[in-house]
Amino acid sequence: MTQPNVQPDRGYVTISAEECKGCGLCVEACVPRVLALAAHLNHQGYHPAEYAGAGCTGCGLCFHCCPEPGAITVYKLARPAAA
Amino acid sequence: MAEVPSGYTVLHERPKAFYDTFERKGELQQQTHYCPGCGHGLAHKMIARAIDELGIQDRVIAVSPVGCSVFAYYYFDTGNVQSAHGRAPAVATAVKRSRPEAIVFSYQGDGDLAAIGTAEILHAANRGENITVFFVNNAIYGMTGGQMAPTTMLGQRTTTSPLGRDPFNEGYPLHVCELLATLEAPVYLERVALGNAKQVMAASRAIKKALTNQVKGLGFSLVEILSPCPTIWKLNPAKAQERVREEMVKVFPPGVYRDHTTERAARPAPPPAPGLDELPRLLDLEGHEFDRTGLERPAGLDLRIKVAGFGGQGVLMLGEVLAEAGLLLDLEVSWLPSYGPEMRSGTSNCHVRIADQTIASPLVAQSNVLLAMNEPSLRKFIGDVETGGWVLYNSRSLPEGVTAPAGVEVLCIPFTELADTLGEPKAGNIVMLGALLEAAGQLPAAAIDRALEMHVKSARWLELDRRALELGRETARKELANAYV
Ligand SMILES: Cc1ncc(C[n+]2csc(CCOP(=O)(O)OP(=O)(O)O)c2C)c(N)n1
Ligand code: SF4
Ligand code: SF4
Ligand code: SF4
C-alpha cells in the first residue's frame, strides 16, 4: 500500500522465474541493486532473478541486458504521483 | 510473478518480432536454446526490438548461419532462410535481389563469417549489397565445442590452439571491420561490445541503425558484436561479460569504421531481370527458329561421339555443330570439351552425345563414333570404339601397327588435304562431318545445314563449309561403294 507522503518508485519490474536462466546479467546491470538471484531453484535448476519489490527506477537496463526474450518486463509509473 | 502495482504501465517487454512460442522442443517454449549469459540471446533480442521499433516485421527475411545460432529461425517471427556454413551473405544477396522490398539480414558467427565464409562476406561487402549483416564475434567456435576461430585472440587457449594462439603458428586475430573498411562500397561498419549495460545500449543503437540504413536503401551495413560465450570460455556469465569488456575490446576496438550514411543517396534499384522471352534476343539467338516438320526424330538414337585432334583443327566446333543439330531435332544432347591449358596447338577433344533418351553422363568413355583428326588421337582412342561403331581417320590408311577393334567400320580419308583443294585446309573438320553423315546417316542433312548456319557467321565461310560438307559426303560415298564391291 502506497503511503500518501512517500513518492512511489518510478519503475517496477517483473521476472518470469520459469523463463529465467539465472545468468545474473540483470543483477549486474541494475544500478540501484534491487535485483538478486533467488536462493531457490526454478524447475530447470537455475536460481532465478528476483526483484526486491522496491527501489526500481525504471531505467530498463536489466531488460536490455537479459538474453532471454521475455524473462523481464519493466514498467514505469504512468502519471506523476499527486503532490 | 508478483502483481504489478496499479499506476504502472509497460515500458519494456518481450519483443513482438519473436514468435509467441518457440516450437523447436516440446518444453521450454519461451526460452532460447542458448546457454545462460550467451551473447546470441542478447543480439537476438536487440534485433527483434529494432524490428519492432522500425515496424518492419512483415518485410524482414532473416538468413541464419551454421553455428550456435543455426536455429535463429525458430525465434524470429519473420521470413527465414537457413544457409550453408558461411554462405549467408550470398544467400542474403539472392533474397534481397529477388525481393528488393524485403529487409534482409544475415546473422553469422565468427567461424561462419570469418573462416569458411570469408569469400562470401568480402564480396557481398565489395558489391555493396543492400543487406544488413550481424556478425557475432565470440572469438571461438561455440557449436562444435571450442575450436580456434580466425578471431581467437593471441594466447587464447582453444581445443585447436591448446598452447594458446601463437601468431607464428596460427596467425593473428582477423579484424573484420578494419578489413571491410578498406573497401569502397560498404556504407556502415561498426564494432560494438556486450561487456556492460552501457555497451549493450550502444550495440542496440548500432543494430537499429544498420537496419534503418537498409530501409533507406543505402547499401551494405555490418555490425560486429563482441559477444560472450560463457560456456566455452569456461567463465560464469558475469566474468565472461568482464572478459569482453576488459580483454576483447583491447584486441578489437569498438567504434565506427565506416559511416557514409549521411552523404550516400539510396542505391538505385537493381534493374529487373529480363524475361525469358527476351533471352533469345539478348543472347543473339534470334532467327534460330527451325522448322521440324517432315523431319523424323531418329528413334532409338544413341550416338556417343569422340572428336579428337590438335587444337586449331576445328575439333570442338565440329562437336558443337553435331550437338546443335541434335538440339534442332529435339533430341537429348551433351557436349563436353576437354583440352589442355593452351588454346591453340596441343591436343584437344570433345565428347558429344546425341540420344532420344535422357543422357545420364556427358562423358564418352566407350564411343560408337571416333573422329580422329590426327594419329596420336587415333592411337589413344581407337581401342575404346564399340563393335558396330565407326572410326573416321584423317589419312589414306590406318598407320602401321594400328588395327580397329573387331566389328568396327573404318573410313580413312585425307580430310585436311581435301579441304586444301577447296583453298582452306582448316575446313577439314567439315569435310569429315560430311563423311560422317554419309557413313552413319542418322542425322538429317537439313538439321546439319541449319546448325552450320547458326555457327558460322561469315557468309564466305558458310559457303565454303557447305562445299566442304558436300565434298566429304561425295568422297565417303565413293569410298564406301568401293569397300563393298
Ligand atoms: C560445411 C561445414 N563445415 C563445418 C561445419 C562444422 N561447424 C559447425 S558450426 C562451426 C563453427 C561455428 O562457429 P561460429 O561461427 O563462431 O559460431 P558460434 O557457434 O560460436 O556461434 C563449424 C566449423 C559445418 N557444419 N559445415
Ligand atoms: S529497471 Fe533499472 S532499476 Fe529497475 S530493476 Fe531494472 S535495472 Fe534495476
Ligand atoms: S538476465 Fe534474464 S536470464 Fe539472466 S538472470 Fe536476469 S532475468 Fe534471468
Ligand atoms: S556455446 Fe557459447 S555461443 Fe554457443 S550458445 Fe553456449 S554460450 Fe552461446
Coordinates of C-alpha atoms and ligand atoms in Angstrom, one line a residue:
Chain A
M1 CA 0.0 0.0 0.0
T2 CA 1.4 3.3 -1.0
Q3 CA 1.6 5.9 1.7
P4 CA 0.5 9.4 0.7
N5 CA 3.6 11.1 1.9
V6 CA 6.1 8.7 0.2
Q7 CA 7.0 9.1 -3.5
P8 CA 6.2 5.8 -5.3
D9 CA 9.0 4.2 -7.3
R10 CA 9.4 5.4 -10.9
G11 CA 9.7 1.9 -12.1
Y12 CA 8.7 -1.7 -11.4
V13 CA 10.0 -4.9 -12.8
T14 CA 8.6 -8.5 -13.0
I15 CA 10.7 -11.6 -13.8
S16 CA 9.2 -14.8 -15.0
A17 CA 11.0 -17.3 -12.9
E18 CA 10.5 -20.1 -15.4
E19 CA 11.9 -18.2 -18.3
C20 CA 15.0 -17.0 -16.4
K21 CA 18.2 -18.9 -16.8
G22 CA 19.8 -17.3 -13.7
C23 CA 22.7 -15.8 -15.6
G24 CA 22.7 -12.8 -13.3
L25 CA 23.4 -10.2 -16.0
C26 CA 20.3 -8.2 -14.9
V27 CA 21.7 -8.2 -11.4
E28 CA 25.0 -6.8 -12.8
A29 CA 23.2 -4.1 -14.8
C30 CA 20.9 -2.8 -12.1
V31 CA 22.4 0.4 -10.7
P32 CA 20.3 0.7 -7.5
R33 CA 21.0 -3.0 -7.0
V34 CA 17.4 -4.0 -6.4
L35 CA 17.7 -7.4 -8.2
A36 CA 19.2 -10.5 -6.8
L37 CA 19.4 -14.2 -7.7
A38 CA 16.9 -16.2 -5.5
A39 CA 18.1 -18.8 -3.1
H40 CA 15.7 -21.3 -4.5
L41 CA 15.9 -23.1 -7.9
N42 CA 13.4 -23.0 -10.8
H43 CA 12.3 -26.2 -12.5
Q44 CA 15.4 -26.0 -14.8
G45 CA 17.7 -25.8 -11.8
Y46 CA 18.6 -22.2 -12.1
H47 CA 18.5 -19.6 -9.4
P48 CA 16.0 -17.1 -10.9
A49 CA 16.5 -13.4 -10.6
E50 CA 14.1 -11.6 -8.2
Y51 CA 13.1 -8.1 -7.6
A52 CA 13.4 -6.8 -4.1
G53 CA 10.0 -5.1 -4.5
A54 CA 11.1 -1.5 -4.1
G55 CA 13.7 0.9 -5.4
C56 CA 13.3 0.3 -9.2
T57 CA 14.0 3.5 -11.2
G58 CA 12.5 2.0 -14.4
C59 CA 15.8 2.6 -16.2
G60 CA 15.3 -0.6 -18.2
L61 CA 18.9 -1.7 -18.2
C62 CA 18.0 -5.1 -16.7
F63 CA 15.7 -5.7 -19.6
H64 CA 18.3 -4.7 -22.2
C65 CA 21.0 -6.9 -20.6
C66 CA 18.8 -10.0 -20.3
P67 CA 19.4 -12.5 -23.1
E68 CA 16.0 -14.2 -22.7
P69 CA 13.2 -12.8 -24.9
G70 CA 10.6 -12.4 -22.2
A71 CA 12.1 -13.1 -18.8
I72 CA 12.0 -9.5 -17.7
T73 CA 9.2 -6.9 -18.1
V74 CA 9.9 -3.3 -17.0
Y75 CA 7.1 -0.9 -16.0
K76 CA 7.1 2.8 -15.5
L77 CA 4.9 4.9 -13.3
A78 CA 2.2 6.1 -15.6
R79 CA 1.4 9.5 -14.2
P80 CA 3.3 11.6 -11.8
A81 CA 2.2 11.0 -8.2
A82 CA -0.1 13.6 -6.8
A83 CA 1.9 16.0 -4.6
Chain B
M1 CA 5.2 -13.4 -10.5
A2 CA 4.3 -10.5 -8.3
E3 CA 1.2 -8.4 -9.1
V4 CA 2.2 -5.2 -10.8
P5 CA 1.0 -2.3 -8.5
S6 CA -1.6 0.0 -10.1
G7 CA -0.4 3.1 -11.8
Y8 CA 2.3 1.4 -13.8
T9 CA 2.4 0.8 -17.5
V10 CA 4.6 -1.5 -19.5
L11 CA 7.9 0.1 -20.6
H12 CA 9.9 -2.8 -22.0
E13 CA 8.5 -6.2 -22.7
R14 CA 9.1 -9.3 -24.9
P15 CA 9.6 -8.0 -28.5
K16 CA 6.8 -8.8 -30.9
A17 CA 9.2 -9.8 -33.6
F18 CA 9.7 -13.1 -31.7
Y19 CA 7.3 -16.0 -32.1
D20 CA 5.0 -16.3 -29.1
T21 CA 6.2 -19.8 -28.6
F22 CA 9.3 -21.5 -29.9
E23 CA 8.3 -24.8 -31.3
R24 CA 11.6 -26.4 -31.6
K25 CA 11.1 -28.5 -28.5
G26 CA 8.1 -29.7 -26.7
E27 CA 9.0 -27.9 -23.5
L28 CA 10.5 -24.5 -22.5
Q29 CA 8.9 -22.9 -25.5
Q30 CA 9.6 -19.4 -24.1
Q31 CA 13.3 -19.8 -23.9
T32 CA 16.0 -19.8 -26.5
H33 CA 18.4 -22.7 -26.7
Y34 CA 21.4 -20.5 -25.8
C35 CA 23.5 -21.0 -22.7
P36 CA 22.8 -18.7 -19.8
G37 CA 24.5 -15.4 -20.4
C38 CA 25.2 -16.1 -24.1
G39 CA 25.6 -13.0 -26.3
H40 CA 23.5 -14.6 -29.0
G41 CA 20.4 -14.2 -26.9
L42 CA 21.1 -10.5 -26.4
A43 CA 21.9 -10.0 -30.0
H44 CA 18.6 -11.7 -31.0
K45 CA 16.7 -9.5 -28.6
M46 CA 18.2 -6.3 -29.8
I47 CA 17.4 -7.2 -33.4
A48 CA 13.9 -8.1 -32.5
R49 CA 13.4 -4.8 -30.7
A50 CA 14.8 -2.9 -33.6
I51 CA 12.4 -4.7 -36.0
D52 CA 9.5 -3.7 -33.7
E53 CA 10.6 -0.1 -33.5
L54 CA 11.0 0.2 -37.2
G55 CA 7.7 -1.5 -37.9
I56 CA 9.2 -3.8 -40.5
Q57 CA 8.4 -7.3 -39.2
D58 CA 6.3 -8.1 -42.2
R59 CA 9.2 -7.2 -44.6
V60 CA 12.1 -8.9 -42.8
I61 CA 13.8 -12.0 -44.1
A62 CA 16.4 -13.4 -41.7
V63 CA 19.2 -15.6 -43.1
S64 CA 20.6 -17.8 -40.3
P65 CA 24.0 -19.5 -40.4
V66 CA 25.6 -22.6 -39.2
G67 CA 26.9 -22.3 -35.6
C68 CA 25.1 -22.0 -32.3
S69 CA 22.7 -19.6 -33.9
V70 CA 21.6 -22.1 -36.5
F71 CA 18.1 -22.1 -35.0
A72 CA 17.6 -18.4 -35.3
Y73 CA 14.6 -19.2 -37.5
Y74 CA 12.8 -20.7 -34.5
Y75 CA 12.8 -17.3 -32.8
F76 CA 12.3 -14.5 -35.4
D77 CA 8.7 -14.3 -36.5
T78 CA 9.8 -13.1 -39.9
G79 CA 10.7 -14.7 -43.2
N80 CA 13.5 -17.1 -42.6
V81 CA 16.1 -18.9 -44.7
Q82 CA 18.8 -21.1 -43.2
S83 CA 22.0 -21.2 -45.2
A84 CA 25.0 -23.5 -45.6
H85 CA 28.0 -22.7 -43.4
G86 CA 29.5 -19.3 -44.3
R87 CA 27.2 -18.7 -47.3
A88 CA 24.7 -16.4 -45.6
P89 CA 25.8 -13.2 -47.4
A90 CA 25.4 -15.0 -50.8
V91 CA 22.0 -16.3 -49.8
A92 CA 21.0 -12.8 -48.5
T93 CA 22.2 -11.3 -51.8
A94 CA 19.9 -13.6 -53.7
V95 CA 17.0 -13.0 -51.4
K96 CA 17.4 -9.2 -51.5
R97 CA 17.9 -9.0 -55.2
S98 CA 14.8 -11.1 -55.9
R99 CA 12.8 -9.3 -53.3
P100 CA 14.1 -5.8 -53.2
E101 CA 11.3 -4.6 -50.9
A102 CA 12.3 -7.1 -48.2
I103 CA 14.6 -6.1 -45.3
V104 CA 17.2 -8.9 -45.4
F105 CA 19.8 -9.6 -42.7
S106 CA 22.3 -12.3 -42.3
Y107 CA 23.3 -13.3 -38.8
Q108 CA 26.6 -15.0 -38.5
G109 CA 29.2 -16.2 -36.0
D110 CA 33.0 -15.7 -36.4
G111 CA 33.6 -19.2 -37.6
D112 CA 30.8 -18.8 -40.1
L113 CA 31.7 -15.3 -41.4
A114 CA 35.4 -15.1 -40.9
A115 CA 36.6 -18.6 -41.6
I116 CA 34.6 -20.7 -44.0
G117 CA 32.6 -17.7 -45.2
T118 CA 35.5 -15.2 -45.8
A119 CA 35.0 -15.0 -49.5
E120 CA 31.2 -14.5 -49.3
I121 CA 31.3 -11.7 -46.8
L122 CA 34.2 -9.9 -48.6
H123 CA 32.4 -10.0 -52.0
A124 CA 29.0 -9.1 -50.7
A125 CA 30.5 -6.1 -48.9
N126 CA 32.5 -5.2 -52.0
R127 CA 29.4 -5.3 -54.2
G128 CA 27.8 -3.1 -51.6
E129 CA 24.7 -5.4 -51.4
N130 CA 21.9 -3.6 -49.8
I131 CA 21.8 -6.1 -46.9
T132 CA 22.5 -5.9 -43.2
V133 CA 25.0 -8.3 -41.5
F134 CA 25.0 -9.0 -37.8
F135 CA 28.4 -10.6 -37.0
V136 CA 28.7 -12.2 -33.6
N137 CA 32.3 -12.4 -32.7
N138 CA 32.9 -14.6 -29.6
A139 CA 36.5 -15.4 -30.6
I140 CA 35.7 -19.2 -30.7
Y141 CA 33.7 -21.9 -32.5
G142 CA 30.9 -22.4 -30.0
M143 CA 28.7 -25.0 -31.6
T144 CA 31.4 -27.5 -32.3
G145 CA 33.0 -27.3 -28.8
G146 CA 35.6 -24.6 -28.7
Q147 CA 38.0 -24.8 -31.7
M148 CA 40.1 -21.8 -32.7
A149 CA 38.4 -19.1 -34.8
P150 CA 40.1 -16.6 -37.0
T151 CA 39.1 -14.1 -34.3
T152 CA 40.7 -16.1 -31.4
M153 CA 43.0 -13.7 -29.5
L154 CA 46.7 -14.2 -29.2
G155 CA 47.5 -16.5 -26.3
Q156 CA 43.9 -17.7 -26.1
R157 CA 43.7 -21.4 -25.5
T158 CA 41.2 -23.4 -27.6
T159 CA 40.9 -27.1 -28.3
T160 CA 42.9 -26.5 -31.5
S161 CA 45.4 -24.0 -30.0
P162 CA 45.9 -25.7 -26.7
L163 CA 49.1 -23.8 -26.0
G164 CA 47.5 -20.5 -26.7
R165 CA 47.2 -18.9 -30.1
D166 CA 50.7 -18.2 -31.4
P167 CA 51.0 -15.7 -34.3
F168 CA 53.7 -17.7 -35.9
N169 CA 51.7 -20.9 -36.0
E170 CA 48.1 -19.7 -36.2
G171 CA 48.4 -16.1 -37.4
Y172 CA 46.9 -13.0 -35.9
P173 CA 43.2 -12.4 -35.0
L174 CA 41.3 -11.3 -38.0
H175 CA 39.8 -7.8 -37.8
V176 CA 36.8 -7.9 -40.0
C177 CA 35.6 -4.3 -39.6
E178 CA 39.0 -3.0 -40.4
L179 CA 39.3 -5.3 -43.4
L180 CA 36.0 -4.4 -44.8
A181 CA 36.7 -0.7 -44.2
T182 CA 39.4 -0.9 -47.0
L183 CA 36.5 -1.4 -49.5
E184 CA 34.7 1.4 -51.3
A185 CA 31.2 0.1 -51.2
P186 CA 30.2 -0.5 -47.6
V187 CA 28.0 2.2 -46.1
Y188 CA 28.2 1.4 -42.4
L189 CA 30.6 -0.7 -40.4
E190 CA 30.6 -0.6 -36.6
R191 CA 32.0 -2.7 -33.9
V192 CA 30.2 -2.9 -30.6
A193 CA 30.5 -5.0 -27.5
L194 CA 28.3 -6.6 -24.9
G195 CA 30.6 -6.0 -22.0
N196 CA 28.3 -4.0 -19.7
A197 CA 24.9 -2.2 -19.8
K198 CA 26.4 0.9 -21.5
Q199 CA 28.0 -1.1 -24.2
V200 CA 24.8 -3.1 -24.7
M201 CA 22.8 0.1 -25.2
A202 CA 25.4 1.3 -27.8
A203 CA 25.1 -2.1 -29.5
S204 CA 21.3 -1.7 -29.6
R205 CA 21.6 1.7 -31.4
A206 CA 24.1 0.3 -33.9
I207 CA 21.8 -2.6 -34.7
K208 CA 18.9 -0.4 -35.3
K209 CA 20.9 2.0 -37.4
A210 CA 22.2 -0.9 -39.6
L211 CA 18.6 -2.0 -40.3
T212 CA 17.5 1.6 -40.8
N213 CA 20.2 2.0 -43.5
Q214 CA 18.6 -0.8 -45.4
V215 CA 15.1 0.6 -45.1
K216 CA 16.6 3.8 -46.6
G217 CA 18.2 1.7 -49.3
L218 CA 21.7 2.9 -48.6
G219 CA 23.6 -0.3 -49.1
F220 CA 25.8 -2.7 -47.2
S221 CA 25.8 -2.4 -43.4
L222 CA 27.6 -4.6 -40.9
V223 CA 27.7 -4.6 -37.1
E224 CA 30.3 -6.7 -35.4
I225 CA 29.2 -7.6 -31.9
L226 CA 31.9 -8.7 -29.4
S227 CA 30.0 -11.3 -27.5
P228 CA 30.4 -13.5 -24.5
C229 CA 30.5 -17.3 -24.8
P230 CA 30.5 -18.3 -21.1
T231 CA 30.3 -22.0 -21.8
I232 CA 33.3 -22.4 -24.0
W233 CA 35.3 -19.8 -22.2
K234 CA 34.6 -21.7 -19.0
L235 CA 33.6 -18.5 -17.2
N236 CA 30.4 -17.6 -15.4
P237 CA 28.2 -15.0 -17.3
A238 CA 29.4 -12.0 -15.3
K239 CA 33.1 -13.0 -15.8
A240 CA 32.5 -13.6 -19.4
Q241 CA 31.0 -10.2 -19.8
E242 CA 34.0 -8.8 -18.0
R243 CA 36.3 -10.5 -20.4
V244 CA 34.5 -8.8 -23.3
R245 CA 34.8 -5.5 -21.5
E246 CA 38.4 -5.9 -20.4
E247 CA 40.2 -8.1 -22.9
M248 CA 38.3 -8.3 -26.2
V249 CA 37.8 -4.6 -26.7
K250 CA 41.6 -4.2 -26.5
V251 CA 42.1 -6.6 -29.4
F252 CA 39.0 -5.5 -31.3
P253 CA 38.5 -1.8 -30.5
P254 CA 34.8 -0.9 -30.7
G255 CA 33.9 2.1 -32.9
V256 CA 32.6 3.2 -36.2
Y257 CA 34.8 2.0 -39.0
R258 CA 32.7 3.4 -41.8
D259 CA 29.7 5.7 -41.8
H260 CA 28.7 7.1 -45.2
T261 CA 25.0 7.2 -44.2
T262 CA 24.6 10.9 -44.4
E263 CA 26.4 11.5 -47.7
R264 CA 25.1 8.4 -49.6
A265 CA 22.0 8.5 -51.6
A266 CA 19.8 5.4 -51.8
R267 CA 21.3 2.8 -54.1
P268 CA 19.5 2.6 -57.4
A269 CA 17.1 -0.4 -57.5
P270 CA 18.6 -3.3 -59.4
P271 CA 17.3 -3.4 -63.0
P272 CA 14.7 -6.1 -63.2
A273 CA 16.0 -9.4 -64.7
P274 CA 15.0 -9.8 -68.4
G275 CA 12.0 -12.0 -69.1
L276 CA 12.6 -15.4 -70.5
D277 CA 11.1 -14.4 -73.8
E278 CA 13.8 -11.7 -74.1
L279 CA 16.7 -14.1 -73.8
P280 CA 17.0 -15.2 -77.4
R281 CA 17.4 -11.5 -78.5
L282 CA 19.9 -10.8 -75.7
L283 CA 22.0 -13.9 -76.4
D284 CA 21.9 -13.2 -80.1
L285 CA 20.0 -16.3 -80.8
E286 CA 17.2 -14.7 -82.8
G287 CA 16.4 -16.2 -86.1
H288 CA 17.4 -19.6 -84.9
E289 CA 13.9 -21.0 -85.3
F290 CA 13.9 -24.3 -87.1
D291 CA 11.0 -25.9 -88.8
R292 CA 11.0 -29.5 -87.8
T293 CA 8.0 -30.5 -90.0
G294 CA 8.8 -33.5 -92.1
L295 CA 11.9 -34.3 -90.2
E296 CA 11.9 -37.5 -88.2
R297 CA 13.3 -37.5 -84.7
P298 CA 15.6 -40.6 -85.1
A299 CA 14.1 -43.2 -82.8
G300 CA 16.5 -45.3 -80.7
L301 CA 19.4 -43.0 -81.5
D302 CA 22.3 -43.2 -79.1
L303 CA 25.4 -41.5 -80.7
R304 CA 28.4 -41.4 -78.4
I305 CA 31.0 -39.5 -80.4
K306 CA 34.6 -38.7 -79.6
V307 CA 36.1 -35.9 -81.8
A308 CA 39.9 -35.6 -81.3
G309 CA 42.8 -33.9 -82.9
F310 CA 45.1 -30.9 -82.5
G311 CA 43.9 -27.6 -81.2
G312 CA 43.0 -25.5 -84.3
Q313 CA 41.8 -28.4 -86.3
G314 CA 38.2 -27.5 -85.5
V315 CA 37.6 -30.4 -83.2
L316 CA 35.4 -28.5 -80.7
M317 CA 33.5 -26.7 -83.5
L318 CA 32.7 -30.0 -85.2
G319 CA 31.3 -31.3 -82.0
E320 CA 29.2 -28.2 -81.5
V321 CA 27.7 -28.4 -84.9
L322 CA 26.7 -32.0 -84.2
A323 CA 25.2 -31.1 -80.8
E324 CA 23.4 -28.1 -82.3
A325 CA 21.8 -30.3 -84.9
G326 CA 20.7 -32.7 -82.2
L327 CA 19.0 -29.8 -80.4
L328 CA 17.3 -28.7 -83.5
L329 CA 15.9 -32.2 -83.8
D330 CA 14.6 -32.1 -80.3
L331 CA 17.0 -34.8 -79.2
E332 CA 18.8 -35.0 -75.9
V333 CA 22.3 -33.6 -76.3
S334 CA 25.6 -33.1 -74.4
W335 CA 28.8 -31.6 -75.5
L336 CA 31.9 -31.8 -73.3
P337 CA 35.1 -30.2 -74.4
S338 CA 38.4 -31.4 -73.0
Y339 CA 41.6 -29.6 -73.8
G340 CA 44.9 -28.5 -72.2
P341 CA 45.6 -25.0 -71.0
E342 CA 46.8 -24.0 -74.4
M343 CA 44.0 -22.7 -76.7
R344 CA 46.0 -23.4 -79.9
S345 CA 48.2 -26.4 -80.6
G346 CA 48.2 -29.2 -78.1
T347 CA 45.6 -32.0 -78.3
S348 CA 42.0 -31.3 -77.8
N349 CA 38.9 -33.5 -77.9
C350 CA 35.3 -33.3 -77.2
H351 CA 32.7 -35.8 -76.2
V352 CA 29.3 -35.5 -77.9
R353 CA 26.2 -37.4 -77.0
I354 CA 23.0 -37.3 -79.1
A355 CA 20.2 -39.6 -78.0
D356 CA 16.5 -39.8 -77.9
Q357 CA 16.6 -40.8 -74.2
T358 CA 17.8 -38.8 -71.2
I359 CA 21.6 -38.7 -71.1
A360 CA 23.0 -39.7 -67.7
S361 CA 26.5 -38.6 -68.2
P362 CA 28.1 -36.3 -70.8
L363 CA 31.3 -38.4 -70.7
V364 CA 32.0 -40.7 -73.6
A365 CA 34.2 -43.4 -72.3
Q366 CA 33.1 -46.1 -74.9
S367 CA 32.4 -44.4 -78.2
N368 CA 30.4 -45.6 -81.2
V369 CA 31.9 -42.9 -83.4
L370 CA 35.6 -41.8 -83.3
L371 CA 36.5 -38.8 -85.4
A372 CA 40.3 -38.8 -85.3
M373 CA 42.0 -35.8 -86.9
N374 CA 45.5 -37.0 -86.2
E375 CA 47.5 -40.1 -85.4
P376 CA 48.0 -39.6 -81.7
S377 CA 44.3 -39.2 -81.2
L378 CA 43.6 -42.3 -83.2
R379 CA 46.1 -44.4 -81.3
K380 CA 44.7 -43.1 -78.0
F381 CA 41.0 -43.6 -78.6
I382 CA 40.6 -46.4 -81.2
G383 CA 40.6 -49.1 -78.6
D384 CA 37.5 -47.6 -77.0
V385 CA 35.3 -47.9 -80.0
E386 CA 32.5 -50.4 -79.7
T387 CA 31.5 -53.2 -82.0
G388 CA 29.3 -51.8 -84.7
G389 CA 30.8 -48.3 -84.3
W390 CA 32.7 -46.1 -86.8
V391 CA 36.2 -44.7 -87.0
L392 CA 36.9 -41.9 -89.4
Y393 CA 40.6 -41.1 -89.7
N394 CA 42.2 -38.1 -91.4
S395 CA 44.6 -40.1 -93.7
R396 CA 44.5 -42.5 -96.6
S397 CA 45.0 -45.6 -94.4
L398 CA 45.5 -46.6 -90.8
P399 CA 49.1 -46.1 -89.6
E400 CA 51.4 -49.1 -89.3
G401 CA 50.5 -51.3 -86.4
V402 CA 47.1 -49.8 -85.7
T403 CA 44.1 -52.0 -86.1
A404 CA 40.5 -51.3 -85.2
P405 CA 38.7 -53.5 -82.7
A406 CA 36.6 -56.3 -84.3
G407 CA 33.4 -55.3 -85.9
V408 CA 34.3 -51.6 -86.1
E409 CA 34.0 -49.9 -89.5
V410 CA 36.9 -47.8 -90.6
L411 CA 36.9 -45.0 -93.1
C412 CA 40.3 -43.4 -93.9
I413 CA 40.1 -40.2 -95.9
P414 CA 42.6 -37.3 -96.0
F415 CA 40.1 -34.7 -94.9
T416 CA 42.6 -31.9 -94.5
E417 CA 44.1 -32.5 -97.9
L418 CA 40.6 -32.5 -99.5
A419 CA 39.8 -29.2 -97.7
D420 CA 43.1 -27.8 -99.1
T421 CA 41.8 -28.4 -102.6
L422 CA 38.9 -26.1 -101.7
G423 CA 41.5 -23.5 -100.7
E424 CA 41.2 -23.8 -96.9
P425 CA 42.8 -26.7 -95.0
K426 CA 41.0 -25.6 -91.9
A427 CA 37.7 -26.8 -93.3
G428 CA 39.0 -30.4 -92.9
N429 CA 36.7 -30.8 -89.9
I430 CA 33.6 -30.1 -92.0
V431 CA 34.8 -32.4 -94.8
M432 CA 35.0 -35.0 -92.0
L433 CA 31.5 -34.1 -90.8
G434 CA 30.2 -34.7 -94.4
A435 CA 31.8 -38.1 -94.4
L436 CA 30.3 -39.0 -91.1
L437 CA 26.8 -38.1 -92.3
E438 CA 27.2 -40.3 -95.3
A439 CA 28.6 -43.2 -93.2
A440 CA 26.3 -43.1 -90.2
G441 CA 23.5 -41.2 -91.7
Q442 CA 21.1 -40.8 -88.8
L443 CA 21.1 -37.0 -88.7
P444 CA 19.0 -35.3 -91.4
A445 CA 21.1 -33.0 -93.7
A446 CA 18.7 -30.1 -93.2
A447 CA 19.4 -30.1 -89.4
I448 CA 23.2 -30.1 -90.0
D449 CA 22.9 -27.3 -92.6
R450 CA 20.9 -25.2 -90.2
A451 CA 23.3 -25.9 -87.4
L452 CA 26.2 -24.8 -89.6
E453 CA 24.3 -21.6 -90.5
M454 CA 23.9 -20.9 -86.8
H455 CA 27.6 -21.4 -86.0
V456 CA 29.2 -19.8 -89.0
K457 CA 28.6 -16.1 -89.1
S458 CA 30.6 -15.2 -92.1
A459 CA 29.0 -15.7 -95.5
R460 CA 32.3 -16.7 -97.1
W461 CA 33.0 -19.4 -94.5
L462 CA 29.4 -20.7 -94.7
E463 CA 29.6 -21.1 -98.4
L464 CA 33.0 -22.8 -98.0
D465 CA 31.7 -25.1 -95.3
R466 CA 28.7 -26.1 -97.4
R467 CA 31.1 -27.1 -100.2
A468 CA 33.4 -28.9 -97.7
L469 CA 30.4 -30.8 -96.3
E470 CA 29.3 -31.9 -99.8
L471 CA 32.9 -32.9 -100.7
G472 CA 33.1 -35.1 -97.6
R473 CA 29.8 -36.7 -98.4
E474 CA 30.8 -37.4 -102.0
T475 CA 34.2 -38.8 -101.1
A476 CA 32.7 -41.1 -98.4
R477 CA 30.0 -42.3 -100.8
K478 CA 32.7 -43.3 -103.3
E479 CA 34.9 -44.9 -100.6
L480 CA 32.0 -46.9 -99.2
A481 CA 30.9 -48.0 -102.6
N482 CA 34.4 -49.3 -103.3
A483 CA 34.7 -51.0 -100.0
Y484 CA 31.6 -53.1 -100.7
V485 CA 32.2 -54.1 -104.3
Ligands
LIG1 C1 30.5 -27.1 -44.3 C2 30.6 -27.2 -42.8 N1 31.9 -27.2 -42.2 C3 32.0 -27.4 -40.9 C4 30.9 -27.5 -40.1 C5 31.1 -27.6 -38.6 N2 30.8 -26.4 -37.9 C6 29.6 -26.3 -37.3 S1 29.5 -24.8 -36.5 C7 31.1 -24.4 -36.8 C8 31.7 -23.2 -36.3 C9 30.8 -22.3 -35.5 O1 31.5 -21.2 -35.0 P1 30.9 -19.7 -35.1 O2 30.5 -19.4 -36.5 O3 31.9 -18.9 -34.5 O4 29.5 -19.8 -34.3 P2 29.2 -20.0 -32.8 O5 28.9 -21.4 -32.7 O6 30.5 -19.7 -32.0 O7 28.1 -19.1 -32.5 C10 31.6 -25.4 -37.6 C11 33.0 -25.4 -38.1 C12 29.6 -27.5 -40.7 N3 28.5 -27.6 -40.0 N4 29.5 -27.4 -42.1
SF4_2 S1 14.6 -1.2 -14.5 FE1 16.6 -0.4 -13.8 S2 16.4 -0.1 -11.7 FE2 14.6 -1.3 -12.2 S3 15.3 -3.3 -11.8 FE3 15.8 -3.0 -13.9 S4 17.9 -2.2 -13.9 FE4 17.1 -2.1 -11.8
SF4_3 S1 19.4 -11.6 -17.1 FE1 17.5 -12.6 -17.6 S2 18.0 -14.8 -17.6 FE2 19.7 -13.7 -16.7 S3 19.2 -13.8 -14.5 FE3 18.3 -11.9 -15.2 S4 16.3 -12.4 -15.8 FE4 17.4 -14.3 -15.6
SF4_4 S1 28.3 -22.4 -26.6 FE1 28.8 -20.2 -26.4 S2 28.0 -19.3 -28.2 FE2 27.1 -21.3 -28.1 S3 25.1 -21.0 -27.0 FE3 26.7 -21.5 -25.5 S4 27.5 -19.6 -24.8 FE4 26.4 -19.2 -26.7

